[in-house]
mmCIF file of C-alpha atoms in Angstrom:
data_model
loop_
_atom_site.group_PDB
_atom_site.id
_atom_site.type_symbol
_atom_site.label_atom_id
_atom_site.label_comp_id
_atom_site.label_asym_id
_atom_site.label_seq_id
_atom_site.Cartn_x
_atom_site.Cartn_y
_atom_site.Cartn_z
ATOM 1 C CA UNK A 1 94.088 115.206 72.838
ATOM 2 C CA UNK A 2 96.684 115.825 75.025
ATOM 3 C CA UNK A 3 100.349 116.650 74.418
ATOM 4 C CA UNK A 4 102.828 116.507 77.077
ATOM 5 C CA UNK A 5 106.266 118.534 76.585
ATOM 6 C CA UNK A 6 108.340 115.731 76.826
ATOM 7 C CA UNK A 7 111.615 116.538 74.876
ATOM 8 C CA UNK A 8 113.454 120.438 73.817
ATOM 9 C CA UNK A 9 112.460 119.411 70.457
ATOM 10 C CA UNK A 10 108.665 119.554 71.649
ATOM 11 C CA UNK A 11 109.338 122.525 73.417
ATOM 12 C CA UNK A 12 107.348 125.650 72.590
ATOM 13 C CA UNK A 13 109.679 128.325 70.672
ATOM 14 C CA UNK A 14 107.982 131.431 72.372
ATOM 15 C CA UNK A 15 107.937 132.024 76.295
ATOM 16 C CA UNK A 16 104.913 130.411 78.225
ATOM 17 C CA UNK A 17 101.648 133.109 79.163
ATOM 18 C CA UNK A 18 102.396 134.721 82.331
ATOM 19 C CA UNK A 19 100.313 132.672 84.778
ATOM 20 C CA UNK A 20 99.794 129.464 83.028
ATOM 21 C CA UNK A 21 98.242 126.454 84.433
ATOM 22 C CA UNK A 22 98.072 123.281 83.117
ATOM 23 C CA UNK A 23 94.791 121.496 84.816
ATOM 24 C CA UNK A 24 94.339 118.008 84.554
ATOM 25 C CA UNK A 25 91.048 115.977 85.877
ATOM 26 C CA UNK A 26 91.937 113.764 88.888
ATOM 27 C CA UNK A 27 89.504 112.602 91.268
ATOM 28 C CA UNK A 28 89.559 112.276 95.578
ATOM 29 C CA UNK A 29 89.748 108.542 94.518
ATOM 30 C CA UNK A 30 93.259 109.034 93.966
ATOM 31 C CA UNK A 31 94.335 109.838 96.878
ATOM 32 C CA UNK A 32 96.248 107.083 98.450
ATOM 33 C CA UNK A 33 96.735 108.257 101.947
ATOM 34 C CA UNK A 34 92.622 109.623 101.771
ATOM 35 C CA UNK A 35 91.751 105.424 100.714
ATOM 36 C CA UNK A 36 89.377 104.119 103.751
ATOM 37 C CA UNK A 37 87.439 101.972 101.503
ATOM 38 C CA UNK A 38 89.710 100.577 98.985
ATOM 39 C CA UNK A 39 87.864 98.898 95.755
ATOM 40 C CA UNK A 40 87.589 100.950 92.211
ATOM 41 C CA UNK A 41 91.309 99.347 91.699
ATOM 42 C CA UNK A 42 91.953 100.574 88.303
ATOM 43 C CA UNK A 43 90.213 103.734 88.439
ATOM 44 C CA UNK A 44 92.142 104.262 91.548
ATOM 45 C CA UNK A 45 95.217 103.775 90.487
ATOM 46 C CA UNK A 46 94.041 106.018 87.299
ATOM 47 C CA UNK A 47 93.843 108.660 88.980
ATOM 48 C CA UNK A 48 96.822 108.350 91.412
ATOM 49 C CA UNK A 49 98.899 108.076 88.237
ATOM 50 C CA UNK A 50 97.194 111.663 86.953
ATOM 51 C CA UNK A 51 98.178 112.855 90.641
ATOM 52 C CA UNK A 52 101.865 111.648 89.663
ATOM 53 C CA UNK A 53 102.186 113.279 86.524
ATOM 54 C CA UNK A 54 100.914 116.476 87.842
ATOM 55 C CA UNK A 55 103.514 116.819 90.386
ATOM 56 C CA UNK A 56 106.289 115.546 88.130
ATOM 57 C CA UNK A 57 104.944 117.871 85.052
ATOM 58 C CA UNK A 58 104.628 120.565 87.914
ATOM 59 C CA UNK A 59 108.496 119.844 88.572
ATOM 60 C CA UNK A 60 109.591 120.235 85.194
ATOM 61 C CA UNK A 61 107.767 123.455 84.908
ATOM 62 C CA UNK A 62 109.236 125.067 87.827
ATOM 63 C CA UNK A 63 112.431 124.524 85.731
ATOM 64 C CA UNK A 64 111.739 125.751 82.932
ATOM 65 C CA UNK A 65 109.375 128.425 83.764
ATOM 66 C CA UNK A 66 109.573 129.231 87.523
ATOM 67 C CA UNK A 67 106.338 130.970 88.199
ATOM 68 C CA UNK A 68 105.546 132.066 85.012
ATOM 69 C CA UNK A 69 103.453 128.114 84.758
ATOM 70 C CA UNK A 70 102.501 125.160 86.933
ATOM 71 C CA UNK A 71 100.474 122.408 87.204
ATOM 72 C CA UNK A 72 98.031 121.166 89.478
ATOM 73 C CA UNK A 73 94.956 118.821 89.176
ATOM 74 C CA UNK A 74 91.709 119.335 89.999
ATOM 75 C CA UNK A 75 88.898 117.177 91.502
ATOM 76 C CA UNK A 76 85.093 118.159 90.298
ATOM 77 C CA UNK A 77 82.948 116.073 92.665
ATOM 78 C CA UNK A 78 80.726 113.813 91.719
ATOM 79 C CA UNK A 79 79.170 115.359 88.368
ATOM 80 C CA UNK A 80 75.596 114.189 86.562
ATOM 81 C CA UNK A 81 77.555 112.401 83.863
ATOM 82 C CA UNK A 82 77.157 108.896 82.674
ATOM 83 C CA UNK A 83 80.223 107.912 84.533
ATOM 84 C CA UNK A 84 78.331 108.230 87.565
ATOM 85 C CA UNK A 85 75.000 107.047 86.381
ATOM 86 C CA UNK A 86 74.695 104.290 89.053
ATOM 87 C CA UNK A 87 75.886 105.965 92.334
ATOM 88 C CA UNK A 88 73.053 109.307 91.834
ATOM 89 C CA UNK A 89 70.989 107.595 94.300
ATOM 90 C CA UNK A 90 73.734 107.568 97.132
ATOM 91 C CA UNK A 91 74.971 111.174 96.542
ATOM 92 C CA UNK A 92 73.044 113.767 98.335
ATOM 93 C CA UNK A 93 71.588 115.950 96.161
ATOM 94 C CA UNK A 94 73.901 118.930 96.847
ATOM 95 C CA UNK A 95 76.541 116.932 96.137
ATOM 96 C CA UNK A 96 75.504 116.142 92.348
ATOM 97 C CA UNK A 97 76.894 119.014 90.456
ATOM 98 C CA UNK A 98 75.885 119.731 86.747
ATOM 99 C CA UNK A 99 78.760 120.007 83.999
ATOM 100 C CA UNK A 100 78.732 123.579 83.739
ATOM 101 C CA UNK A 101 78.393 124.290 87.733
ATOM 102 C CA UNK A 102 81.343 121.908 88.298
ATOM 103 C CA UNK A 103 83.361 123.607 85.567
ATOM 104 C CA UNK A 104 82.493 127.243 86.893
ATOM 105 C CA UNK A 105 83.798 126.232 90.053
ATOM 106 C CA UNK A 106 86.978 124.487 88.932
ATOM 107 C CA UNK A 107 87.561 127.319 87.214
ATOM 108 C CA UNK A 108 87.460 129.717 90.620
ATOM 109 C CA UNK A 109 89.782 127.504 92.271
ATOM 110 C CA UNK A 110 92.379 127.921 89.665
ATOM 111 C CA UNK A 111 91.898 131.333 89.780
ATOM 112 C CA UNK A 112 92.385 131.221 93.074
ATOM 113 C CA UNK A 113 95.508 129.579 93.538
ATOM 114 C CA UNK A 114 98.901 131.192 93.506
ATOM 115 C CA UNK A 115 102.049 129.519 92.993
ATOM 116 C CA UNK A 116 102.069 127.866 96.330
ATOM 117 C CA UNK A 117 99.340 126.236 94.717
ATOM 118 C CA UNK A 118 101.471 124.100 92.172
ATOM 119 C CA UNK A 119 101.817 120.374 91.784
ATOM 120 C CA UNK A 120 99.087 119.127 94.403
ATOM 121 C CA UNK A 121 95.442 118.165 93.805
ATOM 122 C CA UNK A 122 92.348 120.839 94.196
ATOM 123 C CA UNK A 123 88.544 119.988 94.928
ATOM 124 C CA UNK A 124 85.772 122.092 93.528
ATOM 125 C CA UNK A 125 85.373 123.998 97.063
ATOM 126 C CA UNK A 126 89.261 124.934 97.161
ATOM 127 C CA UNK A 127 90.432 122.340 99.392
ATOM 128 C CA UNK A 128 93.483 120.282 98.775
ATOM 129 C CA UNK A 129 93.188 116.568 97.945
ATOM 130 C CA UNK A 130 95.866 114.851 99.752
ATOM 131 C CA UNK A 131 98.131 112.419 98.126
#
């Protein structure tokens, strides 16, 4: 599970790790200005609420930390995953990434990004998912 920092009392007592990221799992679904098809209207508006709370965790973390942590989420693709059981047929096959090849890469892009980086939405190639 996930804990958010919400209060000083839930504040960590020792300084944050030099460079760290907090990564949550968003989706290009989210994006509202990126919506040409509409549909998917909860798991939409899931994941624009994920894109929300990374840039407003993001904020508070620039705060506290300045560059020492930040937040950013990251978008995998479409992965081989129950979840997207029934739209395999309509991906092209380069498109349907494993667990572990999406993770390697989502990986890379965090280690990629600096601190110009912080509080928007990354795909699995690097490229920003606009809000």
């Amino acid at each position: 599970s996930t804990t958010l920092l919400s209060s000083p009392q839930s504040r960590p007592s020792s300084p944050l790790p030099r460079q760290a990221v907090f990564a949550c799992m968003s989706a290009r679904v989210g994006s509202i200005s990126d919506n040409q098809l509409g549909g998917w209207y909860s798991y939409r508006a899931s994941k624009a609420a994920v894109n929300q709370l990374v840039k407003t965790f993001d904020a508070y973390l620039r705060q506290s930390a300045g560059e020492k942590a930040m937040s950013v989420g990251l978008h995998p693709g479409t992965v081989k995953t129950g979840l997207s059981r029934e739209f395999w047929g309509s991906v092209k096959g380069e498109k349907l990434f494993g667990g572990e090849f999406a993770a390697e890469r989502l990986v890379e892009v965090v280690r990629g990004l600096g601190v110009e980086g912080r509080g928007r939405c990354w795909d699995w190639e690097g490229k920003e998912v606009p809000p």
